[in-house]
Short mmCIF file of C-alpha atoms in Angstrom, two decimals:
data_model
loop_
_atom_site.label_atom_id
_atom_site.label_comp_id
_atom_site.label_asym_id
_atom_site.label_seq_id
_atom_site.Cartn_x
_atom_site.Cartn_y
_atom_site.Cartn_z
CA MET K 5 9.72 10.33 11.04
CA ASP K 6 9.95 6.56 10.88
CA GLN K 7 13.67 6.67 11.43
CA GLY K 8 13.34 8.82 14.53
CA LEU K 9 10.71 6.53 15.99
CA PHE K 10 12.84 3.50 15.18
CA LEU K 11 15.88 5.00 16.87
CA LEU K 12 13.82 5.84 19.96
CA PHE K 13 12.33 2.35 20.25
CA ALA K 14 15.62 0.64 19.48
CA ALA K 15 17.52 2.68 22.06
CA VAL K 16 14.97 1.93 24.78
CA ALA K 17 14.92 -1.75 23.77
CA VAL K 18 18.71 -2.06 24.02
CA ILE K 19 18.83 -0.20 27.35
CA THR K 20 16.12 -2.36 28.89
CA ALA K 21 17.76 -5.50 27.50
CA LEU K 22 20.99 -4.49 29.21
CA ALA K 23 19.00 -3.93 32.40
CA VAL K 24 17.66 -7.51 32.12
CA VAL K 25 21.20 -8.88 32.13
CA VAL K 26 22.73 -6.50 34.67
CA ALA K 27 19.96 -6.28 37.28
CA ARG K 28 20.68 -8.20 40.46
CA ASN K 29 17.09 -8.83 41.45
CA PRO K 30 15.21 -11.23 39.12
CA VAL K 31 12.02 -9.21 39.60
CA HIS K 32 13.78 -6.17 38.15
CA SER K 33 15.01 -8.34 35.29
CA ALA K 34 11.46 -9.48 34.59
CA LEU K 35 10.09 -5.94 34.56
CA ALA K 36 12.89 -4.74 32.28
CA LEU K 37 12.20 -7.67 29.97
CA MET K 38 8.55 -6.64 29.83
CA ALA K 39 9.55 -3.09 28.82
CA CYS K 40 11.88 -4.51 26.18
CA PHE K 41 9.10 -6.65 24.69
CA LEU K 42 6.84 -3.61 24.50
CA GLN K 43 9.52 -1.75 22.52
CA VAL K 44 9.94 -4.73 20.20
CA SER K 45 6.21 -4.81 19.56
CA ALA K 46 6.34 -1.11 18.67
CA ILE K 47 9.09 -1.99 16.19
CA PHE K 48 6.79 -4.65 14.73
CA VAL K 49 4.23 -1.89 14.14
CA LEU K 50 6.92 0.09 12.31
CA LEU K 51 7.58 -3.01 10.22
CA ALA K 52 3.91 -3.01 9.12
CA ALA K 53 3.13 -6.17 11.07
CA PRO K 54 0.38 -5.04 13.46
CA LEU K 55 -0.94 -8.56 14.01
CA LEU K 56 2.45 -9.74 15.24
CA ALA K 57 2.70 -6.68 17.50
CA VAL K 58 -0.60 -7.53 19.17
CA ILE K 59 0.36 -11.19 19.50
CA GLN K 60 3.70 -10.15 20.97
CA ILE K 61 1.96 -8.11 23.65
CA PHE K 62 -0.61 -10.83 24.39
CA VAL K 63 1.81 -13.74 24.55
CA TYR K 64 5.01 -12.22 25.91
CA VAL K 65 3.81 -9.39 28.11
CA GLY K 66 0.54 -11.02 29.03
CA ALA K 67 1.31 -14.69 29.45
CA ILE K 68 5.05 -15.32 29.68
CA MET K 69 5.86 -12.45 32.02
CA VAL K 70 3.00 -13.40 34.36
CA LEU K 71 4.40 -16.95 34.35
CA PHE K 72 7.87 -15.65 35.23
CA LEU K 73 6.54 -13.43 38.00
CA PHE K 74 4.49 -16.28 39.48
CA VAL K 75 7.54 -18.56 39.50
CA ILE K 76 9.62 -15.79 41.09
CA MET K 77 6.96 -15.56 43.79
CA MET K 78 6.97 -19.33 44.30
CA VAL K 79 10.73 -19.77 44.65
CA ASP K 80 12.88 -17.90 47.10
CA VAL K 81 15.00 -15.38 45.21
CA ARG K 82 16.56 -13.70 48.23
CA GLU K 83 19.64 -15.90 48.11
CA ALA K 84 19.98 -15.34 44.38
CA THR K 85 19.92 -11.56 44.70
CA LEU K 86 23.06 -11.62 46.80
CA GLN K 87 25.32 -12.85 44.04
CA ARG K 88 27.05 -10.19 42.02
CA PHE K 89 27.09 -9.88 38.29
CA LEU K 90 30.75 -9.54 37.45
CA PRO K 91 31.64 -9.07 33.80
CA GLY K 92 35.23 -10.06 33.22
CA ASP K 93 35.40 -13.04 35.53
CA ASN K 94 34.56 -15.31 32.65
CA LEU K 95 37.08 -14.41 29.98
CA PRO K 96 36.33 -17.14 27.37
CA ALA K 97 32.63 -16.25 27.39
CA MET K 98 33.42 -12.55 26.97
CA MET K 99 35.76 -13.28 24.06
CA LEU K 100 33.14 -15.51 22.46
CA LEU K 101 30.53 -12.75 22.77
CA ALA K 102 32.85 -10.12 21.31
CA LEU K 103 33.68 -12.43 18.42
CA LEU K 104 29.98 -13.08 17.81
CA ALA K 105 29.12 -9.37 17.79
CA VAL K 106 32.01 -8.36 15.53
CA GLU K 107 31.26 -11.19 13.13
CA MET K 108 27.58 -10.41 12.74
CA ILE K 109 28.06 -6.64 12.49
CA ALA K 110 30.80 -7.07 9.88
CA LEU K 111 28.55 -9.43 7.95
CA ILE K 112 25.72 -6.90 7.91
CA LEU K 113 27.85 -3.85 7.10
CA TRP K 114 29.90 -5.45 4.34
CA SER K 115 27.13 -7.27 2.62
CA ASN K 116 25.46 -5.56 -0.33
CA GLY K 117 22.10 -7.26 -0.01
CA PHE K 118 21.07 -5.56 3.23
CA SER K 119 21.77 -1.97 2.28
CA GLY K 120 18.58 -1.13 0.40
CA THR K 121 15.52 0.41 1.96
CA GLU K 122 12.34 -1.57 2.08
CA PRO K 123 9.95 -1.36 -0.85
CA ALA K 124 6.62 0.39 -0.55
CA LEU K 125 4.29 -2.27 0.74
CA ALA K 126 0.60 -2.53 0.08
CA THR K 127 -0.69 -1.86 3.56
CA GLY K 128 -4.20 -1.77 4.80
CA ARG K 129 -6.94 -4.03 5.95
CA ASP K 130 -6.32 -6.47 3.13
CA GLN K 131 -2.90 -7.39 4.47
CA ILE K 132 -4.10 -9.32 7.51
CA ARG K 133 -6.66 -11.13 5.37
CA ARG K 134 -3.95 -12.28 3.00
CA LEU K 135 -1.72 -13.25 5.94
CA ALA K 136 -4.49 -15.36 7.43
CA THR K 137 -5.23 -16.98 4.07
CA THR K 138 -1.57 -17.92 3.66
CA LEU K 139 -1.39 -19.20 7.23
CA PHE K 140 -4.46 -21.38 7.07
CA ALA K 141 -4.02 -22.57 3.50
CA ASP K 142 -0.32 -23.20 2.99
CA TYR K 143 0.79 -23.62 6.60
CA LEU K 144 -2.11 -25.54 8.06
CA LEU K 145 -0.06 -28.57 9.08
CA PRO K 146 2.60 -26.56 10.98
CA PHE K 147 -0.22 -24.62 12.61
CA GLU K 148 -1.86 -27.81 13.86
CA ALA K 149 1.52 -29.16 14.96
CA ALA K 150 2.12 -25.96 16.94
CA SER K 151 -1.24 -26.34 18.66
CA VAL K 152 -0.44 -29.96 19.57
CA ILE K 153 2.96 -28.83 20.91
CA LEU K 154 1.23 -26.21 23.05
CA LEU K 155 -1.15 -28.84 24.43
CA VAL K 156 1.73 -31.21 25.20
CA ALA K 157 3.64 -28.38 26.91
CA LEU K 158 0.56 -27.56 29.00
CA VAL K 159 0.18 -31.13 30.19
CA GLY K 160 3.94 -31.52 30.67
CA ALA K 161 4.23 -28.36 32.75
CA ILE K 162 1.40 -29.50 35.02
CA VAL K 163 2.93 -32.96 35.43
CA LEU K 164 6.42 -31.57 36.08
CA ALA K 165 5.36 -28.97 38.62
CA ARG K 166 2.98 -31.30 40.48
CA LYS K 167 3.99 -32.45 43.92
CA GLU K 168 5.08 -36.09 43.90
CA PRO K 169 2.77 -38.32 45.92
CA GLY K 170 4.69 -39.96 48.74
CA MET M 21 11.77 8.35 5.32
CA MET M 22 11.90 4.59 5.35
CA VAL M 23 14.08 2.74 7.81
CA PRO M 24 16.88 0.76 6.11
CA LEU M 25 16.87 -2.97 6.55
CA ALA M 26 20.37 -2.93 8.04
CA TRP M 27 19.11 -0.94 11.04
CA TYR M 28 16.64 -3.65 11.94
CA LEU M 29 19.35 -6.27 11.54
CA LEU M 30 21.72 -4.29 13.74
CA LEU M 31 19.03 -4.04 16.42
CA GLY M 32 18.58 -7.80 16.14
CA VAL M 33 22.33 -8.31 16.53
CA ALA M 34 22.42 -6.06 19.60
CA LEU M 35 19.56 -7.84 21.32
CA PHE M 36 20.94 -11.27 20.39
CA VAL M 37 24.40 -10.49 21.78
CA ILE M 38 22.91 -9.06 24.98
CA GLY M 39 20.80 -12.19 25.37
CA ALA M 40 23.81 -14.41 24.74
CA ALA M 41 25.72 -12.44 27.36
CA GLY M 42 22.93 -13.11 29.83
CA VAL M 43 22.97 -16.82 29.03
CA LEU M 44 26.74 -17.14 29.27
CA LEU M 45 27.58 -14.78 32.13
CA ARG M 46 24.69 -14.90 34.56
CA ARG M 47 24.41 -17.77 37.00
CA ASN M 48 20.76 -17.32 37.93
CA ILE M 49 18.47 -19.79 36.16
CA LEU M 50 15.59 -17.32 35.92
CA VAL M 51 17.76 -14.66 34.30
CA VAL M 52 19.19 -17.26 31.91
CA LEU M 53 15.66 -18.16 30.81
CA MET M 54 14.75 -14.49 30.33
CA SER M 55 17.88 -13.98 28.23
CA LEU M 56 16.82 -16.92 26.06
CA GLU M 57 13.51 -15.12 25.48
CA LEU M 58 15.46 -12.05 24.44
CA MET M 59 17.47 -14.03 21.87
CA LEU M 60 14.34 -15.59 20.37
CA ASN M 61 12.74 -12.16 20.14
CA SER M 62 15.70 -10.70 18.28
CA VAL M 63 15.40 -13.52 15.76
CA ASN M 64 11.73 -12.57 15.33
CA ILE M 65 12.74 -9.01 14.46
CA ASN M 66 14.99 -10.38 11.73
CA PHE M 67 12.25 -12.65 10.38
CA ILE M 68 9.75 -9.82 10.07
CA ALA M 69 12.29 -7.36 8.67
CA PHE M 70 13.34 -9.79 5.94
CA GLY M 71 9.72 -10.63 5.22
CA ARG M 72 8.93 -6.97 4.78
CA GLN M 73 12.00 -6.46 2.60
CA SER M 74 11.01 -9.18 0.17
CA ASN M 75 7.29 -8.38 0.44
CA ASP M 76 6.44 -11.85 1.67
CA PHE M 77 4.14 -13.00 4.45
CA ARG M 78 6.17 -16.01 5.35
CA GLY M 79 8.44 -14.01 7.65
CA GLN M 80 5.48 -13.07 9.79
CA ILE M 81 4.17 -16.62 9.74
CA PHE M 82 7.49 -18.02 10.91
CA ALA M 83 7.65 -15.37 13.65
CA LEU M 84 4.19 -16.52 14.72
CA PHE M 85 5.41 -20.11 15.02
CA VAL M 86 8.49 -18.98 16.93
CA ILE M 87 6.26 -17.18 19.43
CA ALA M 88 4.08 -20.29 19.86
CA ILE M 89 7.04 -22.60 20.41
CA THR M 90 8.57 -20.08 22.82
CA ALA M 91 5.43 -20.11 24.93
CA ALA M 92 5.57 -23.91 25.12
CA GLU M 93 9.28 -23.83 25.96
CA VAL M 94 8.82 -21.33 28.78
CA ALA M 95 5.98 -23.34 30.31
CA VAL M 96 8.03 -26.56 30.33
CA ALA M 97 11.21 -24.80 31.53
CA LEU M 98 9.45 -23.13 34.43
CA GLY M 99 7.77 -26.43 35.36
CA ILE M 100 11.20 -28.07 35.45
CA LEU M 101 12.50 -25.14 37.51
CA VAL M 102 9.72 -25.48 40.09
CA ALA M 103 10.34 -29.23 40.38
CA LEU M 104 14.09 -28.59 40.68
CA VAL M 105 13.77 -25.95 43.39
CA ARG M 106 11.49 -28.25 45.32
CA ASN M 107 14.21 -30.93 45.39
CA LYS M 108 17.25 -28.69 45.76
CA PRO M 109 16.66 -25.11 46.91
CA THR M 110 19.06 -23.25 44.67
CA LEU M 111 18.77 -21.00 41.65
CA LYS M 112 22.40 -21.13 40.57
CA VAL M 113 23.14 -22.94 37.33
CA ASP M 114 26.45 -24.24 38.68
CA ASP M 115 24.82 -25.99 41.63
CA VAL M 116 22.60 -28.14 39.45
CA THR M 117 25.00 -30.98 38.73
CA ILE M 118 22.78 -33.96 39.48
CA MET M 119 23.31 -35.26 35.95
CA LYS M 120 27.09 -34.83 36.29
CA GLY M 121 27.04 -32.24 33.52
#
């Protein structure tokens, strides 16, 4: 049951990820990326991480994709849609990608540590409580640093995108 | 039937390589940024899968931080992109050579 669902979500995620790279129109890329993020959040649910799945939908599908679509509306993408995506015209990059894929897949398949199935995890309502306790007790300083980084990024984005006076 | 850990890792590898292909092969800045998002997301899958495997919350916590930093990165990158397009109306990565890069 879980394996079938995983295969379904993974197949759709890979197909939509390919569509992100291959699509000529950036709007199509953005919509395919949104579909891919939805599949990944479903995989997070399969991994017994429902909080991360909800955060994934809120942040990626809700915030980041709206940001991308707004920027696509602001800039003129008509000229960019005319250029073709030609795999094969950049041979070193293709070789590097093939090497990367073969290396990582060989590492996963030959290693003994990754072959086992996951242990039965204590799921339930208590899990998110323990996650939050760990986050706010042991990782309070990184949490605060992340919030400061978000604030700085907010101010920086406004300053960067503002029209220069004069 | 539980899903083996290697399946999650293989999915992460597939998404990472597809994202790297987008970064290396596409010449459109917007698509390059979206491919970067894809790569970060595949790393998140690995974090959560390993965290589940070793029955530890820290995988999820690190994935949470990755998501937060990604949001900040996208906001700054799109701000830079808007400022760039205002000065030089192009979306091709190769045309942006003001810094002689």
